[in-house]
Short mmCIF file of C-alpha atoms in Angstrom, two decimals:
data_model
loop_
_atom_site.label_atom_id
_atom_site.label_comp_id
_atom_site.label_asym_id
_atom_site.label_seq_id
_atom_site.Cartn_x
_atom_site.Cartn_y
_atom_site.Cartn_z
CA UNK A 791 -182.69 18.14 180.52
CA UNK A 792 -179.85 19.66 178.40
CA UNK A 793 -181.84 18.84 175.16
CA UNK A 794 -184.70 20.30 176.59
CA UNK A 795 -182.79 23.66 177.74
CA UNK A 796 -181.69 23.78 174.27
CA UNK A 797 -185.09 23.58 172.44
CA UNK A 798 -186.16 26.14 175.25
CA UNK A 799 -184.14 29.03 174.15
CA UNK A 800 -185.44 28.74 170.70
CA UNK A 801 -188.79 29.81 171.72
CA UNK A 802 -190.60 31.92 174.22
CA UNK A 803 -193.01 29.44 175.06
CA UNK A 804 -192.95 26.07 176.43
CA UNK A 805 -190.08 25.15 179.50
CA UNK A 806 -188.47 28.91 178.74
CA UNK A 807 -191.90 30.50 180.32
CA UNK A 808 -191.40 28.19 182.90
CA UNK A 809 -187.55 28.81 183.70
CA UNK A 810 -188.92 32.74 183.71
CA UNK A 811 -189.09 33.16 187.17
CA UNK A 812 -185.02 31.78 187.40
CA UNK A 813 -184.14 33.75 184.72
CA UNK A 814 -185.27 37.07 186.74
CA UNK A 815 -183.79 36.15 189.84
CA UNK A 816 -180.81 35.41 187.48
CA UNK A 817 -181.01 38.90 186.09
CA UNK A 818 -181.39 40.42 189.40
CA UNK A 819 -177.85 38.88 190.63
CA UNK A 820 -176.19 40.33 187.42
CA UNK A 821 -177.04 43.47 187.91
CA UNK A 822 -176.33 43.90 191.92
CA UNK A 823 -173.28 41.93 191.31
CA UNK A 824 -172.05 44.88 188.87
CA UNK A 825 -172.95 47.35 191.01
CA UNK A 826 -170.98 45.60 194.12
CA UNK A 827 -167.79 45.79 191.61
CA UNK A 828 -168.72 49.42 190.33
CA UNK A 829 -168.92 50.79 193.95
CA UNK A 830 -165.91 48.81 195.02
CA UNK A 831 -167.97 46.76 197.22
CA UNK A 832 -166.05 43.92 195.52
CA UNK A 833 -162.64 43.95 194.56
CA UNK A 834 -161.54 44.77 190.84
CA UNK A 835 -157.79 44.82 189.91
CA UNK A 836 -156.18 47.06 187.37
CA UNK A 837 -152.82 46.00 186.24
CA UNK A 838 -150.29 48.25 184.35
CA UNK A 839 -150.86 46.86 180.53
CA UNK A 840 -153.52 47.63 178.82
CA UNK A 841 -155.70 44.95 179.14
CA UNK A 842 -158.12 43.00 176.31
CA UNK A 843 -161.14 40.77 176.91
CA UNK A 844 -162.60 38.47 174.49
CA UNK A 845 -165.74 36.71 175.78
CA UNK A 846 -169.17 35.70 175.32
CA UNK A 847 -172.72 37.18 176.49
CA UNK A 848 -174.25 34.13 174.58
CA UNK A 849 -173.25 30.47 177.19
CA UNK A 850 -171.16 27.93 175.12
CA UNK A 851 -168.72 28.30 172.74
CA UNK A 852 -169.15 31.43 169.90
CA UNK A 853 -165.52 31.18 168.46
CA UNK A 854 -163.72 33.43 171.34
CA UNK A 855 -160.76 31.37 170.95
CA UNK A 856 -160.41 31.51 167.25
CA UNK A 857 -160.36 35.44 167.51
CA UNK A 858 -158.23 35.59 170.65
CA UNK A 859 -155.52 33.57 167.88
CA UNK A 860 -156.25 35.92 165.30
CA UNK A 861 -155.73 39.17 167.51
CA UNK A 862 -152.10 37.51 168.87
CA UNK A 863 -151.52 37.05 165.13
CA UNK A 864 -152.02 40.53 164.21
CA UNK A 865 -150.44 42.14 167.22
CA UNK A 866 -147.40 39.48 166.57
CA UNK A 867 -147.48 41.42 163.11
CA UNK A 868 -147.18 44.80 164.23
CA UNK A 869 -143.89 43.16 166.79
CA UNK A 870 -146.06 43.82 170.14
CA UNK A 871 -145.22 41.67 172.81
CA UNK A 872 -148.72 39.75 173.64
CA UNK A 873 -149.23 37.44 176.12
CA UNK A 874 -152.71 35.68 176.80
CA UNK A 875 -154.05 34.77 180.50
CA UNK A 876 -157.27 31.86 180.68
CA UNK A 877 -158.71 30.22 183.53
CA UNK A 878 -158.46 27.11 181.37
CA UNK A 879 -162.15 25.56 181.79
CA UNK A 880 -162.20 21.89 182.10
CA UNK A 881 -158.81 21.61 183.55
CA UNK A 882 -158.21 19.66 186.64
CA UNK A 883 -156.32 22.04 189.55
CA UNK A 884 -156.82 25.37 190.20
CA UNK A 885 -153.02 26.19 190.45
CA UNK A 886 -151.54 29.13 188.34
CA UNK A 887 -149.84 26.94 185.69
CA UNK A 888 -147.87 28.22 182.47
CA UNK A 889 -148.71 26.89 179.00
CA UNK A 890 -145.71 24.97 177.94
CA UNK A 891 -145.35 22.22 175.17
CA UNK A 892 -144.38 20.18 177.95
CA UNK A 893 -147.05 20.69 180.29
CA UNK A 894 -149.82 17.96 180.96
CA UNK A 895 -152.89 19.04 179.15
CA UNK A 896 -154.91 18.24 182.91
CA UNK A 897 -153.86 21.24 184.31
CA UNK A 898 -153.45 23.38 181.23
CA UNK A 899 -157.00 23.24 179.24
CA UNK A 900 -157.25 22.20 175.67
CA UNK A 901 -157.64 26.08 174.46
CA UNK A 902 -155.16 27.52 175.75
CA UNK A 903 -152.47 25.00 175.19
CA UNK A 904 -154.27 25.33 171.05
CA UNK A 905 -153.29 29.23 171.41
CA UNK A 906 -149.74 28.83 172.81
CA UNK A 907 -149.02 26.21 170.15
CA UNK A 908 -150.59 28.24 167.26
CA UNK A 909 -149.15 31.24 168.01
CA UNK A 910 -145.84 30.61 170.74
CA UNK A 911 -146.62 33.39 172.68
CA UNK A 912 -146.69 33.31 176.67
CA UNK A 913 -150.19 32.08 177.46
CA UNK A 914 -150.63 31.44 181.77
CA UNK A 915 -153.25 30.22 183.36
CA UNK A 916 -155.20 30.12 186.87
CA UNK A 917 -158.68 29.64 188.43
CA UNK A 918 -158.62 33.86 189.17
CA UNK A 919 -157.36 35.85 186.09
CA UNK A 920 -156.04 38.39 188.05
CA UNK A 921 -153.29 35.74 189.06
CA UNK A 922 -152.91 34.37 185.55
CA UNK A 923 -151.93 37.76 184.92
CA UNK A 924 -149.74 38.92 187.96
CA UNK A 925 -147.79 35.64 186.78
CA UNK A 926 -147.60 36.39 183.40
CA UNK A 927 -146.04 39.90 183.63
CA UNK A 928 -143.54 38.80 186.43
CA UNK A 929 -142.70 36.14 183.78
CA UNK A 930 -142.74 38.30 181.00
CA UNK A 931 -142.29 41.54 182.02
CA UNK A 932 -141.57 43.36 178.65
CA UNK A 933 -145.42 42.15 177.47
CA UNK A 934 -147.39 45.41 176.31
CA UNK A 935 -150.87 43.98 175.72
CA UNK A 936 -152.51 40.95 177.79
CA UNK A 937 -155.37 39.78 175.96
CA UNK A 938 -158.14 37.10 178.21
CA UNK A 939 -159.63 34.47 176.72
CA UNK A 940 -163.33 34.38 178.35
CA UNK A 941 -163.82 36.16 180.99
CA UNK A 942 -166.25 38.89 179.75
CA UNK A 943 -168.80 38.77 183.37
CA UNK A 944 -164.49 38.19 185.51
CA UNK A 945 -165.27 41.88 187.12
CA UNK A 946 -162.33 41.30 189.50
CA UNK A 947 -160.09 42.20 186.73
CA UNK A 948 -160.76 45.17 185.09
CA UNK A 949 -159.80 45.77 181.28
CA UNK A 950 -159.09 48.44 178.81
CA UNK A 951 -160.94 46.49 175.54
CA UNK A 952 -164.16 44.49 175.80
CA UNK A 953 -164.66 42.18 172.40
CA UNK A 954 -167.85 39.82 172.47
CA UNK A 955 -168.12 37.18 169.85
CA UNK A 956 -171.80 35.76 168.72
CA UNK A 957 -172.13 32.89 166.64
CA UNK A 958 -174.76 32.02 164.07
CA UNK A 959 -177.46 31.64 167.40
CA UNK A 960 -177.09 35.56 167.89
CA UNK A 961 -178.97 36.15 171.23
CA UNK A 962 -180.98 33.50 170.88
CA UNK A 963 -184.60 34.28 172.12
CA UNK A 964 -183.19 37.14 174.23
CA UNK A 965 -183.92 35.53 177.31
CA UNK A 966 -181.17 35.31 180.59
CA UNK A 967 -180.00 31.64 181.41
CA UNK A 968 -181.72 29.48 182.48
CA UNK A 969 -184.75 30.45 180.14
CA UNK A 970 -182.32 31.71 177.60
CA UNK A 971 -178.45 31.49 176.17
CA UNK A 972 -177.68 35.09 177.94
CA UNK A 973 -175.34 35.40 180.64
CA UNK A 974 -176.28 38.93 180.65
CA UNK A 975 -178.94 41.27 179.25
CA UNK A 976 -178.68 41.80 175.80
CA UNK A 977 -178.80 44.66 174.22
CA UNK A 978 -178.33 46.39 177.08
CA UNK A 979 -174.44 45.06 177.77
CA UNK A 980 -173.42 46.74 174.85
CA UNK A 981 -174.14 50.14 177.37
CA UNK A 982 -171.82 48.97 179.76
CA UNK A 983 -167.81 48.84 178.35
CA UNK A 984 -168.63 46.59 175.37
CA UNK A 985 -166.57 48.12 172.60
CA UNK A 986 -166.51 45.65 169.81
CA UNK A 987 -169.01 42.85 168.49
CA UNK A 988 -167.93 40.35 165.93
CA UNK A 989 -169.56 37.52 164.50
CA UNK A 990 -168.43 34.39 163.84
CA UNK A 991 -170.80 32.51 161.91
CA UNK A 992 -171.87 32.72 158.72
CA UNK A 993 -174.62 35.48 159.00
CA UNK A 994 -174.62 38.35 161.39
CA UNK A 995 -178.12 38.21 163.81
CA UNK A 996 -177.49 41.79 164.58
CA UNK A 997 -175.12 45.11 163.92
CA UNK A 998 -171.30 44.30 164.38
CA UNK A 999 -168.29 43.30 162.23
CA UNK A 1000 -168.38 40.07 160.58
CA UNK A 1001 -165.84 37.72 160.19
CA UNK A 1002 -164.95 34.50 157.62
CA UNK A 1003 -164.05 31.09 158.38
CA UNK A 1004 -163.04 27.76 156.12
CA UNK A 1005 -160.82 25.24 156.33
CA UNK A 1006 -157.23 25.21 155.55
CA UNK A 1007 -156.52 22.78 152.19
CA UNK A 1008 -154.31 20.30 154.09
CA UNK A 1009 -155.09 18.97 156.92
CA UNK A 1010 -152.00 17.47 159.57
CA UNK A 1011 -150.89 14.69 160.57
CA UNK A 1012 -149.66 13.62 163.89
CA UNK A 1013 -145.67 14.06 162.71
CA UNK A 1014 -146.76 17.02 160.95
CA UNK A 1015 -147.30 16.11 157.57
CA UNK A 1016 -149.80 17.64 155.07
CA UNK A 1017 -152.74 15.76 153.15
CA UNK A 1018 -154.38 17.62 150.84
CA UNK A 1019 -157.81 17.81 151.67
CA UNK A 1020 -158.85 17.83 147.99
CA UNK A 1021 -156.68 14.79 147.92
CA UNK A 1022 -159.38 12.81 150.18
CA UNK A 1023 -162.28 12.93 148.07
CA UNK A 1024 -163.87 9.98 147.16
CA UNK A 1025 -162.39 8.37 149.89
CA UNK A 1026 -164.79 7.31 153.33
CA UNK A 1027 -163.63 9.57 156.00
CA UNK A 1028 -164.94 9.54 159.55
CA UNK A 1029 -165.03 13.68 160.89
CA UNK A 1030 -164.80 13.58 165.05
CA UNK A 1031 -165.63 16.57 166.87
CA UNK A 1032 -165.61 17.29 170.62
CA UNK A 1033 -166.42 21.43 170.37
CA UNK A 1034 -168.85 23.62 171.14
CA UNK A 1035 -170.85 23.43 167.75
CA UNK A 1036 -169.71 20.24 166.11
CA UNK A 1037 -171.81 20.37 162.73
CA UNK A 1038 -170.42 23.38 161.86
CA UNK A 1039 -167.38 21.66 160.99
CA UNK A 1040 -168.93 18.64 159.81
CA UNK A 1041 -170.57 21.09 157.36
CA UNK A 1042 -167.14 22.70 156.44
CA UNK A 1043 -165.70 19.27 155.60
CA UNK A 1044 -168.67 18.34 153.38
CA UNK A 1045 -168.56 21.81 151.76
CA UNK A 1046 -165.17 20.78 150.46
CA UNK A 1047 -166.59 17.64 148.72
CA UNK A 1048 -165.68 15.07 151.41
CA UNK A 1049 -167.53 11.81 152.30
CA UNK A 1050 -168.45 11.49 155.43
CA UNK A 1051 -169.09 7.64 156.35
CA UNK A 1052 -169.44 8.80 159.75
CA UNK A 1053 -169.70 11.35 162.29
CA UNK A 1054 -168.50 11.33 166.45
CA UNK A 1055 -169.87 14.07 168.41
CA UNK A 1056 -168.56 14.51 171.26
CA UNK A 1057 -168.78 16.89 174.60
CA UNK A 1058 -166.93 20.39 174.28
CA UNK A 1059 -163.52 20.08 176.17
CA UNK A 1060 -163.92 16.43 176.12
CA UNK A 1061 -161.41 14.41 178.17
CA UNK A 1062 -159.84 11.76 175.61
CA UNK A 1063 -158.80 8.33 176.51
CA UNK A 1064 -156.98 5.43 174.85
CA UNK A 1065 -160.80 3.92 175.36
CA UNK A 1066 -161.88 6.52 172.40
CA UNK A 1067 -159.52 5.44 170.13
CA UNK A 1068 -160.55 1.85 169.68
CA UNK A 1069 -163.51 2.38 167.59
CA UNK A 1070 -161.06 4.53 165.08
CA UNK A 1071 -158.76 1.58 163.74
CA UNK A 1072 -158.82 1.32 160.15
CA UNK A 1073 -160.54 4.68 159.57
CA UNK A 1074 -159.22 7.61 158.04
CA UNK A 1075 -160.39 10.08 160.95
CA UNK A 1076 -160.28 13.96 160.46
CA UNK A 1077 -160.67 16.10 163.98
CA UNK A 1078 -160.37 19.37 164.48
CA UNK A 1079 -156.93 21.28 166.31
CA UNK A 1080 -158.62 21.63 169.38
CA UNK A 1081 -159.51 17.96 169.63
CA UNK A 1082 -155.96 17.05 167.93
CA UNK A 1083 -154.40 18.92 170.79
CA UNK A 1084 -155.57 15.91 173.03
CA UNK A 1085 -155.66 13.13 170.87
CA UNK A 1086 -152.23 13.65 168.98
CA UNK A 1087 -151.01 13.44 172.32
CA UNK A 1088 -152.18 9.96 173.33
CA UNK A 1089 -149.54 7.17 172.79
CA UNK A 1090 -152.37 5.23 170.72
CA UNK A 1091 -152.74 7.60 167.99
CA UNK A 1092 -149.47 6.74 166.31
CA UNK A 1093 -150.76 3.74 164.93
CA UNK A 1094 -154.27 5.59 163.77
CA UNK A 1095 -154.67 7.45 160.26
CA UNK A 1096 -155.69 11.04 162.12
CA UNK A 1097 -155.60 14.19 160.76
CA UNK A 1098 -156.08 17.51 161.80
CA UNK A 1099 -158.09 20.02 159.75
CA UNK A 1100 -157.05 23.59 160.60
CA UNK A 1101 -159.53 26.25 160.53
CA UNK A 1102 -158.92 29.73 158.38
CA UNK A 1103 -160.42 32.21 160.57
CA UNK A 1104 -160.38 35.65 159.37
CA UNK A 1105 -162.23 38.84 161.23
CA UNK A 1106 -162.95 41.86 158.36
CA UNK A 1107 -160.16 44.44 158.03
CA UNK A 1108 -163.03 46.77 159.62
CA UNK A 1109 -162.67 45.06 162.58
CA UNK A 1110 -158.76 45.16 163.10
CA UNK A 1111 -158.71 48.75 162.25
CA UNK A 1112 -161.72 49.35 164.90
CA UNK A 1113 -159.74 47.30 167.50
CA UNK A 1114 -156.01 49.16 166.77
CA UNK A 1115 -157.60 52.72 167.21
CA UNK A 1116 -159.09 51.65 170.51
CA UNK A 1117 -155.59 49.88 171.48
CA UNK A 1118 -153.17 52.98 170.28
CA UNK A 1119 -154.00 55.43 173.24
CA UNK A 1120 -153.13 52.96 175.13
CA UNK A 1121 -149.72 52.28 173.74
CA UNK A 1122 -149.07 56.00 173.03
CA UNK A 1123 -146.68 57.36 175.98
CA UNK A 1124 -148.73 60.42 175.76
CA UNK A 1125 -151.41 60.67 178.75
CA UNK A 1126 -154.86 58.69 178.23
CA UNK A 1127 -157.61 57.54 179.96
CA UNK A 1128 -156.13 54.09 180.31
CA UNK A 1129 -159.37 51.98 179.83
CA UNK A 1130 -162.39 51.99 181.32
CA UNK A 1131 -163.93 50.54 184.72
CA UNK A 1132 -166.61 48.49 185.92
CA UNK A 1133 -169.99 50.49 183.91
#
């Protein structure tokens, strides 16, 4: 049935004319659900930092948590305290848990324990948002911007800065789930608080900033040493990949001249087990640092010959200076408007 979801969205015909009757009713519940929130029907929560939300109109991954890293990164570089709330999808729990180096990766989430290693900054995380963040300024309490990563349709907590990412699918055939990839209408969202678009593939499918991404030259090992990618070529390498859009970085890896003897696709957030790693003996495996985040950490990996390929991900200096004059009224002690509400 997935498969035949996926093939679905690419055209208006077929199982997508179908699915059109769910996809209305879908549409239908969207909009009366924003309404409930807008009239304070439902409750929505404003907290006393300015607050950021990166997230996707498109379902699956579109690089949100790449960009959430490179927005900590550049506030890190202008010495604002950041901090980053998640409800950490595929975790088990619902508890409010802080990202720590030490925390199991069950009740933390795979992303979020990638952004609090990548960038060390406060990262908290809970089934409601609104307590990820009550828990992360009681914590923290000097923090001056929160950024969210998801949570673009979480109407219970309101924000100051809505950021949607697209990938190289766009809006796909501009249909609401389940005849289409939208969680919401599209274009129309972009009427309703979106202030920034940015795309993360390698062509833009519509207006919005655009955005670069490669991989690093050396890739990591478990104790943190650096092969040289370049280094690798000529050699049989196996590339495993348990995201979102795995040939992407199957792609990147043979863009940099590497032979691929074999590829492992696996589930996004996939749960790894010693059971995974038994195929992998006597292979030189490359991953990426989500999927290292989980596998590094399995007592059976320190006899295996992984590595971890970062990815360079790099929004447009357009975007950055687009997203800083949004974010400085909000900073500034003078009087603003402090964000918008619930359009």
């Amino acid at each position: 049935m997935k498969h035949l979801l996926q093939n679905a969205w690419l055209t208006r015909g077929g199982l997508a004319c179908l699915l059109w009757p769910l996809a209305q009713l879908y549409g239908l519940l969207v909009r009366l659900r924003r309404v409930l929130y807008r009239r304070g029907i439902l409750r929505s929560e404003r907290f006393k930092v300015p607050v950021v939300v990166v997230g996707n109109v498109v379902a699956g991954g579109a690089g949100k948590t790449p960009l959430v890293i490179a927005l900590v990164r550049h506030l890190q570089a202008q010495h604002i305290a950041v901090g980053v709330v998640s409800r950490g999808y595929g975790r088990s729990g619902l508890d409010c848990v802080e990202v720590t180096p030490t925390a199991p990766l069950a009740q933390t989430g795979d992303e979020p324990a990638l952004i609090h290693k990548l960038t060390g900054v406060p990262v908290f995380v809970a089934d409601k948002r609104t307590e990820a963040l009550q828990a992360l300024l009681a914590a923290r309490p000097d923090t001056a911007v929160v950024l969210c990563d998801d949570g673009l349709q979480h109407y219970a907590l309101q924000r100051d800065i809505e950021i949607a990412a697209f990938d190289d699918r766009g809006a796909g055939n501009g249909w609401l789930l389940p005849a289409g990839p939208l969680r919401e209408p599209w274009p129309a969202r972009k009427h309703h608080g979106l202030d920034l678009v940015l795309h993360t593939g390698q062509k833009a499918a519509f207006e919005g900033f655009t955005s670069s991404r490669k991989l690093a030259d050396d890739a990591l090992s478990p104790t943190g040493d650096r092969v040289a990618l370049d280094g690798l070529r000529g050699r049989p390498v196996t590339a495993l990949a348990g995201i979102a859009n795995p040939q992407a970085f199957f792609g990147m890896l043979e863009d940099r001249g590497l032979m691929l003897e074999a590829t492992i696709t696996l589930p996004d957030h996939h749960v790894f087990s010693e059971t995974d790693l038994a195929g992998l003996r006597g292979r030189t495996v490359l991953c990426t640092e989500k999927d290292a985040v989980k596998l590094f950490a399995l007592p059976g990996a320190a006899g295996l010959d992984l590595l971890a390929v970062p990815l360079v991900f790099s929004p447009e200096p357009a975007f950055f200076a687009a997203f800083d004059a949004l974010l400085a009224p909000l900073l500034s002690p003078l009087p603003s408007k402090h964000g918008h509400q619930i359009a």
